[in-house]
Coordinates of C-alpha atoms in Angstrom, one line a residue:
M1 CA 0.3 0.1 -0.1
G2 CA 1.5 3.2 -1.0
G3 CA 1.1 6.2 1.6
L4 CA 1.2 10.0 1.9
S5 CA 3.8 11.8 4.3
G6 CA 2.0 12.5 7.5
C7 CA 4.8 15.7 7.5
S8 CA 3.7 17.1 4.7
Y9 CA 0.0 19.2 4.4
F10 CA -1.3 16.9 2.0
K11 CA -2.5 17.0 -2.0
K12 CA 0.6 19.7 -1.7
S13 CA 3.2 20.2 0.5
E14 CA 2.1 23.9 0.6
S15 CA -1.1 25.8 -0.3
I16 CA -0.4 28.3 -3.0
N17 CA -3.5 30.7 -0.7
P18 CA -1.7 32.3 1.9
P19 CA -2.5 32.2 5.6
A20 CA -4.9 34.3 7.0
A21 CA -3.2 37.6 8.8
L22 CA -4.3 37.5 12.4
V23 CA -7.3 40.1 12.9
Q24 CA -7.4 42.8 15.6
I25 CA -9.3 41.5 18.9
N26 CA -10.8 44.1 20.7
N27 CA -11.6 44.1 24.2
P28 CA -10.2 40.6 24.4
Q29 CA -11.5 38.3 26.9
P30 CA -8.5 36.5 28.7
M31 CA -9.3 32.9 28.2
L32 CA -5.8 31.3 29.2
A33 CA -3.3 31.1 31.5
P34 CA 0.2 29.6 30.7
A35 CA 1.6 26.7 33.3
F36 CA 4.6 25.4 31.5
Y37 CA 6.5 24.2 28.3
H38 CA 8.0 21.1 27.2
A39 CA 10.2 20.9 24.7
A40 CA 10.7 17.3 22.8
P41 CA 14.8 16.5 22.5
T42 CA 16.0 17.3 19.4
G43 CA 18.2 14.1 17.9
K44 CA 18.6 12.6 14.7
R45 CA 15.6 11.9 12.8
R46 CA 14.3 8.1 12.3
F47 CA 11.4 8.7 10.0
G48 CA 8.8 9.6 12.2
W49 CA 6.4 12.2 12.9
G50 CA 7.7 16.0 12.7
N51 CA 11.4 16.8 11.8
G52 CA 13.8 15.8 15.0
K53 CA 13.2 19.8 16.4
T54 CA 10.6 21.5 17.9
S55 CA 9.7 24.8 17.0
A56 CA 6.3 26.7 15.2
V57 CA 6.0 27.0 12.0
K58 CA 7.7 30.1 10.6
P59 CA 5.0 32.3 9.0
S60 CA 5.2 32.6 5.1
K61 CA 3.9 35.8 3.8
K62 CA 3.0 33.6 0.7
Y63 CA 2.0 29.8 1.1
G64 CA -0.5 28.7 3.7
A65 CA -0.7 25.7 5.2
T66 CA -3.5 22.6 5.8
Q67 CA -4.5 20.5 8.1
T68 CA -1.6 17.7 9.7
G69 CA -2.4 14.7 11.1
A70 CA -2.8 14.8 15.0
G71 CA 1.1 13.1 15.1
L72 CA 2.5 12.1 18.1
Q73 CA 0.2 12.5 21.1
V74 CA 0.8 13.1 24.6
A75 CA -0.7 11.4 27.3
S76 CA -1.8 12.3 30.8
D77 CA -2.5 10.8 34.3
T78 CA -2.1 12.0 37.9
S79 CA 1.5 11.6 37.8
G80 CA 1.9 13.8 35.0
F81 CA 2.3 13.6 31.4
V82 CA 4.5 10.9 28.7
S83 CA 5.6 12.7 25.5
A84 CA 7.3 10.9 22.6
A85 CA 9.5 12.0 19.9
S86 CA 9.8 10.7 16.5
H87 CA 13.5 9.9 16.5
G88 CA 12.8 7.3 19.5
I89 CA 13.1 9.7 23.2
V90 CA 10.3 8.9 25.7
T91 CA 10.1 11.5 28.6
A92 CA 8.1 11.3 31.7
I93 CA 7.2 15.1 33.1
N94 CA 5.6 15.5 36.6
P95 CA 2.8 17.6 36.8
Q96 CA 5.0 20.8 37.7
G97 CA 7.1 20.2 34.3
Q98 CA 9.8 18.7 35.5
T99 CA 11.5 15.5 33.7
Q100 CA 11.3 12.1 35.4
W101 CA 12.5 9.8 33.7
Q102 CA 14.0 9.5 29.7
I103 CA 14.5 6.9 27.7
S104 CA 15.9 6.3 24.1
L105 CA 14.3 3.6 21.9
P106 CA 16.4 2.0 18.9
N107 CA 13.5 3.3 16.6
A108 CA 11.6 5.9 15.4
I109 CA 8.1 5.8 17.5
T110 CA 5.2 5.9 15.0
G111 CA 2.0 5.9 17.4
G112 CA 2.4 8.2 20.4
V113 CA 1.5 7.8 23.3
S114 CA -1.4 5.7 25.2
L115 CA -1.4 4.7 29.8
D116 CA -2.4 1.6 31.0
N117 CA -2.8 2.8 34.5
T118 CA -4.1 -0.6 36.0
N119 CA -0.7 -2.0 35.3
G120 CA 1.2 0.7 35.3
N121 CA 2.6 0.3 31.4
V122 CA 3.4 2.9 28.8
L123 CA 2.3 2.0 25.5
V124 CA 4.3 3.3 22.0
S125 CA 4.8 2.1 18.8
D126 CA 7.8 2.0 16.7
R127 CA 8.7 2.1 13.0
A128 CA 9.7 -1.6 12.8
G129 CA 5.9 -2.1 14.2
K130 CA 6.3 -3.0 17.4
V131 CA 4.3 -2.3 20.6
I132 CA 6.2 -1.7 23.4
A133 CA 5.3 -1.6 27.2
L134 CA 7.1 0.7 29.4
E135 CA 7.1 0.7 33.3
R136 CA 4.9 4.0 34.2
T137 CA 7.8 5.0 36.8
T138 CA 10.9 4.1 35.7
G139 CA 10.9 3.6 31.8
K140 CA 12.3 0.1 31.6
T141 CA 10.9 -2.2 28.8
R142 CA 8.3 -4.7 30.2
W143 CA 7.4 -6.5 26.9
Q144 CA 7.2 -5.8 23.3
T145 CA 5.3 -7.1 20.6
Q146 CA 6.1 -7.3 16.8
L147 CA 2.9 -6.6 14.2
A148 CA 3.0 -6.9 10.4
S149 CA 3.4 -3.4 10.4
P150 CA 3.7 -0.1 12.0
V151 CA 1.1 1.6 14.1
M152 CA 0.2 5.4 13.7
S153 CA -2.3 6.3 15.9
P154 CA -2.4 5.7 20.1
V155 CA -3.6 2.3 20.8
L156 CA -7.1 1.5 22.4
V157 CA -6.7 0.2 26.3
S158 CA -9.4 -1.3 27.2
G159 CA -11.0 -4.3 29.8
A160 CA -8.3 -7.0 29.2
R161 CA -7.2 -5.8 25.3
I162 CA -5.1 -3.6 23.6
V163 CA -6.1 -2.6 20.7
A164 CA -4.1 -1.4 17.7
L165 CA -4.4 -0.7 14.1
S166 CA -1.7 -1.4 11.5
N167 CA -0.8 1.1 8.4
S168 CA -1.8 -2.4 6.3
G169 CA -5.0 -2.0 7.6
V170 CA -5.2 -5.0 10.3
V171 CA -6.7 -5.0 13.4
T172 CA -4.4 -6.6 16.2
A173 CA -5.8 -7.2 19.8
L174 CA -3.1 -8.0 22.5
D175 CA -3.1 -9.3 26.0
R176 CA -3.0 -6.2 28.8
Q177 CA -0.5 -8.0 30.6
T178 CA 1.4 -10.0 28.3
G179 CA 1.3 -8.4 25.1
Q180 CA 0.6 -11.6 23.2
V181 CA -1.7 -11.7 20.4
V182 CA -5.2 -12.5 21.0
W183 CA -6.7 -12.0 17.6
Q184 CA -6.5 -9.9 14.6
F185 CA -9.1 -8.8 11.9
A186 CA -8.3 -7.5 8.2
T187 CA -9.6 -4.7 6.7
Q188 CA -9.8 -3.7 3.1
N189 CA -6.6 -1.0 2.5
P190 CA -6.7 0.9 -0.8
N191 CA -4.1 1.2 -2.8
L192 CA -3.1 4.9 -1.8
S193 CA -3.9 6.2 1.8
L194 CA -2.5 9.5 4.0
R195 CA 0.3 8.7 6.4
G196 CA -2.2 8.6 9.8
A197 CA -4.9 7.2 11.6
A198 CA -7.6 7.2 13.9
S199 CA -7.4 5.6 17.3
P200 CA -9.7 2.6 17.9
I201 CA -11.9 3.6 20.4
A202 CA -14.3 1.5 23.1
L203 CA -17.9 2.1 22.2
D204 CA -18.6 0.2 25.2
A205 CA -17.2 -2.1 27.7
T206 CA -17.0 -5.1 25.5
T207 CA -16.9 -3.3 21.8
A208 CA -14.1 -1.7 20.0
L209 CA -15.0 1.0 17.2
V210 CA -11.8 1.4 14.6
S211 CA -12.3 3.5 11.4
T212 CA -10.1 2.9 8.3
A213 CA -8.8 3.8 5.3
D214 CA -11.3 2.6 3.1
G215 CA -13.7 5.1 4.7
R216 CA -15.1 2.4 6.8
V217 CA -16.3 2.4 10.4
H218 CA -16.3 -1.5 12.1
G219 CA -17.6 -2.6 15.1
I220 CA -15.3 -5.6 16.5
T221 CA -16.0 -7.9 19.5
L222 CA -12.8 -6.6 22.6
A223 CA -12.9 -10.1 23.8
N224 CA -12.4 -12.6 20.4
G225 CA -12.1 -9.8 17.5
T226 CA -16.1 -10.9 16.2
P227 CA -16.8 -8.4 13.9
L228 CA -19.9 -7.3 14.8
W229 CA -20.9 -4.3 11.7
S230 CA -19.4 -2.2 9.2
R231 CA -20.4 0.9 8.2
R232 CA -19.2 3.1 5.0
I233 CA -18.8 6.6 6.2
S234 CA -16.7 7.8 3.6
Q235 CA -17.4 8.0 0.0
V236 CA -14.4 8.1 -2.6
R237 CA -15.2 10.4 -5.4
G238 CA -12.7 10.9 -9.0
A239 CA -10.7 8.9 -10.7
S240 CA -7.3 9.1 -9.8
D241 CA -5.6 7.4 -6.3
I242 CA -5.7 10.8 -4.7
D243 CA -9.1 12.0 -5.9
R244 CA -10.1 8.7 -4.3
L245 CA -8.6 9.1 -0.8
A246 CA -11.2 8.3 1.7
D247 CA -9.2 8.3 5.0
I248 CA -11.1 8.9 8.5
D249 CA -7.9 10.0 9.8
A250 CA -10.1 11.9 12.9
T251 CA -10.9 9.8 15.9
P252 CA -15.0 9.6 15.8
V253 CA -16.9 10.6 18.6
F254 CA -19.5 8.6 20.3
E255 CA -22.0 10.4 22.4
G256 CA -25.5 8.8 23.7
T257 CA -26.2 6.5 21.0
T258 CA -24.9 8.5 18.6
L259 CA -21.5 8.1 16.6
Y260 CA -20.0 11.5 14.3
T261 CA -17.1 10.6 12.0
I262 CA -15.3 13.1 9.5
S263 CA -13.1 12.1 7.2
Y264 CA -10.6 13.7 4.5
S265 CA -12.6 13.2 1.4
G266 CA -15.7 15.5 2.4
Q267 CA -17.6 14.0 4.7
L268 CA -19.4 15.3 8.4
V269 CA -21.7 12.2 9.3
A270 CA -24.0 11.8 12.2
V271 CA -25.4 8.4 12.8
D272 CA -27.5 6.6 15.4
L273 CA -26.0 3.2 16.1
A274 CA -29.5 2.2 18.3
T275 CA -31.2 2.2 14.8
G276 CA -29.0 2.4 12.1
Q277 CA -30.6 5.7 11.0
L278 CA -28.5 8.6 9.3
L279 CA -29.2 11.9 11.4
F280 CA -27.2 13.7 9.2
T281 CA -24.6 14.1 6.3
Q282 CA -22.4 17.6 5.5
D283 CA -19.7 18.8 3.4
V284 CA -16.4 19.1 5.5
A285 CA -13.0 17.6 4.7
S286 CA -11.2 17.3 8.2
L287 CA -7.9 15.4 9.9
K288 CA -9.3 16.4 13.1
S289 CA -11.8 15.2 15.3
V290 CA -15.3 17.1 16.4
A291 CA -15.9 18.7 19.5
L292 CA -19.4 18.5 21.2
D293 CA -21.0 20.7 23.9
G294 CA -24.5 21.3 24.9
D295 CA -26.2 21.0 21.3
S296 CA -23.5 22.3 19.2
L297 CA -20.6 20.9 17.4
Y298 CA -17.4 22.3 16.3
A299 CA -15.2 21.5 13.8
T300 CA -12.3 22.7 11.6
T301 CA -11.6 21.8 8.0
L302 CA -8.9 21.1 6.0
D303 CA -8.5 24.9 4.3
G304 CA -9.0 26.6 8.1
K305 CA -12.7 27.1 8.7
L306 CA -13.9 26.9 11.9
L307 CA -17.9 25.8 11.9
C308 CA -20.4 25.4 14.7
L309 CA -23.1 23.3 13.5
D310 CA -26.5 22.3 15.4
K311 CA -25.1 18.5 16.7
I312 CA -28.7 16.6 16.1
T313 CA -29.6 18.3 12.5
G314 CA -26.4 19.0 10.7
T315 CA -27.3 22.9 10.4
L316 CA -24.8 25.6 9.8
R317 CA -25.1 27.8 12.9
W318 CA -21.6 30.4 12.4
Q319 CA -18.6 29.6 10.6
S320 CA -15.4 31.7 11.2
D321 CA -12.9 32.1 8.4
T322 CA -10.2 34.1 10.3
L323 CA -8.1 31.3 10.4
A324 CA -7.8 30.2 6.7
Y325 CA -5.0 28.4 5.9
R326 CA -3.3 28.3 9.3
G327 CA -3.1 24.6 9.7
L328 CA -5.6 23.9 12.5
S329 CA -5.9 21.7 15.3
N330 CA -8.8 20.0 16.6
A331 CA -11.6 22.4 18.5
V332 CA -12.3 22.0 21.9
A333 CA -15.1 23.6 23.9
T334 CA -15.1 25.4 27.6
P335 CA -18.2 26.8 29.1
R336 CA -17.2 29.8 27.8
A337 CA -15.3 29.5 24.4
V338 CA -14.2 27.2 21.4
L339 CA -10.4 26.8 21.3
V340 CA -8.4 26.3 18.2
G341 CA -4.6 25.9 18.0
D342 CA -2.6 26.4 14.7
V343 CA 0.8 25.6 13.3
Y344 CA 2.1 28.8 13.5
G345 CA 2.0 28.8 17.6
Y346 CA -1.4 30.3 18.4
I347 CA -4.4 28.9 20.1
H348 CA -7.2 31.0 19.8
A349 CA -10.4 31.6 21.7
F350 CA -13.9 32.3 19.7
D351 CA -17.2 33.3 21.2
K352 CA -19.6 30.2 21.5
A353 CA -22.6 32.2 20.7
T354 CA -21.4 34.4 17.7
G355 CA -17.9 32.7 16.6
K356 CA -15.9 35.8 16.9
P357 CA -12.7 36.0 18.1
I358 CA -12.4 36.7 21.4
D359 CA -8.9 36.0 22.9
R360 CA -5.5 34.9 21.4
Q361 CA -2.3 33.3 23.3
Q362 CA 1.0 32.4 21.6
A363 CA 2.4 28.7 22.4
R364 CA 6.5 28.2 22.2
H365 CA 5.7 25.5 19.3
A366 CA 3.2 24.3 16.4
V367 CA -0.3 23.4 17.8
T368 CA -1.7 20.2 16.0
H369 CA -3.5 18.8 18.8
L370 CA -5.7 20.3 21.7
Q371 CA -6.8 18.5 24.5
L372 CA -9.2 19.0 27.5
E373 CA -8.9 17.6 31.1
G374 CA -11.6 19.6 33.4
S375 CA -9.7 23.2 33.6
R376 CA -6.1 22.6 31.9
L377 CA -5.9 22.4 28.3
L378 CA -3.0 20.1 27.0
A379 CA -1.6 21.4 23.3
T380 CA 1.0 19.2 21.6
D381 CA 2.6 19.5 18.0
N382 CA 3.7 16.6 16.0
D383 CA 6.9 15.8 17.5
G384 CA 6.1 15.2 21.2
S385 CA 6.5 19.1 22.6
F386 CA 3.8 20.3 24.3
S387 CA 2.3 23.3 26.9
V388 CA -0.1 23.4 29.5
W389 CA -2.7 26.2 30.1
Q390 CA -4.8 26.9 32.7
V391 CA -8.4 27.7 31.6
R392 CA -10.3 30.3 32.9
L393 CA -13.6 29.2 33.6

């Protein structure tokens, strides 16, 4: 199977459109206060996410940016944070931003970080196709399991299983304690797909939900890998392999009985899984997951739009074009604002009711992914650097 690099901006390495200039915010309403910044250690690149260096993208007056994949996402728990850099370095950081331990693995890391708090493990995946379990408190390797191809997203830890989606389209479940392969499920991979993948998620205590490069979403029994159902979400269009890219690289969002997915080819879909009814579909193309808040859905697009829709009907409530071609992260909703980052190193806050910008903060790194944990915001880049912010509720 062919692949397009997650380090490019997809379709073209640069957009022919210039990035939108930052608009002046009159009477800003402070939404964020910085806590600390962690720079991923630099090192020789071993073909992973990023470039072995950590900095925000230097703004260009000529070329803009479209979205990139989520990259090497950072994981957090009550003990702090664990980040991974593409050149193989894994670092544990305490809640105050101080390094607890740091280890160097022999291969590039491709799959981001997951935590197994029950067994005290940090889980990462490397370019050689290994899923590796590290001791949470020391970084010592506990076990490693060889898969058929690399894993490009954080693994799912649920029940007695660890579920990984390989770049070849094979879903593998490992025993959570030993790392031994329990079952595998092969999906159909297209000739060409984007370099990246949505993380598997737990639909409930017994079912894993996996989105694949052929534009389908699969429900699979966690215990034994029995396929329960499969539904095509993303429709292919055009004659060439590039035109027919249908990847679902944004991790689906599940609320109540409704599943929300968004694809690179341009479909935002809401499906009631209890009845199988399609609630709505909208022409929205993105590599980022949607955010839900109250009766609203927020999405960012490949070309830098921020959208607010009714989450039941899909009706557009407002749209902001003020961040066009700035390579947007996913959106997250706080009680007072919608937050979104960009690859030029800014975090933007928008009024939830009107879509007007109300605050802006500059990070010390590109912002490709946001995670909201209570009153704490975690902003990460593609290669393991991150900053922590206090959200003013």
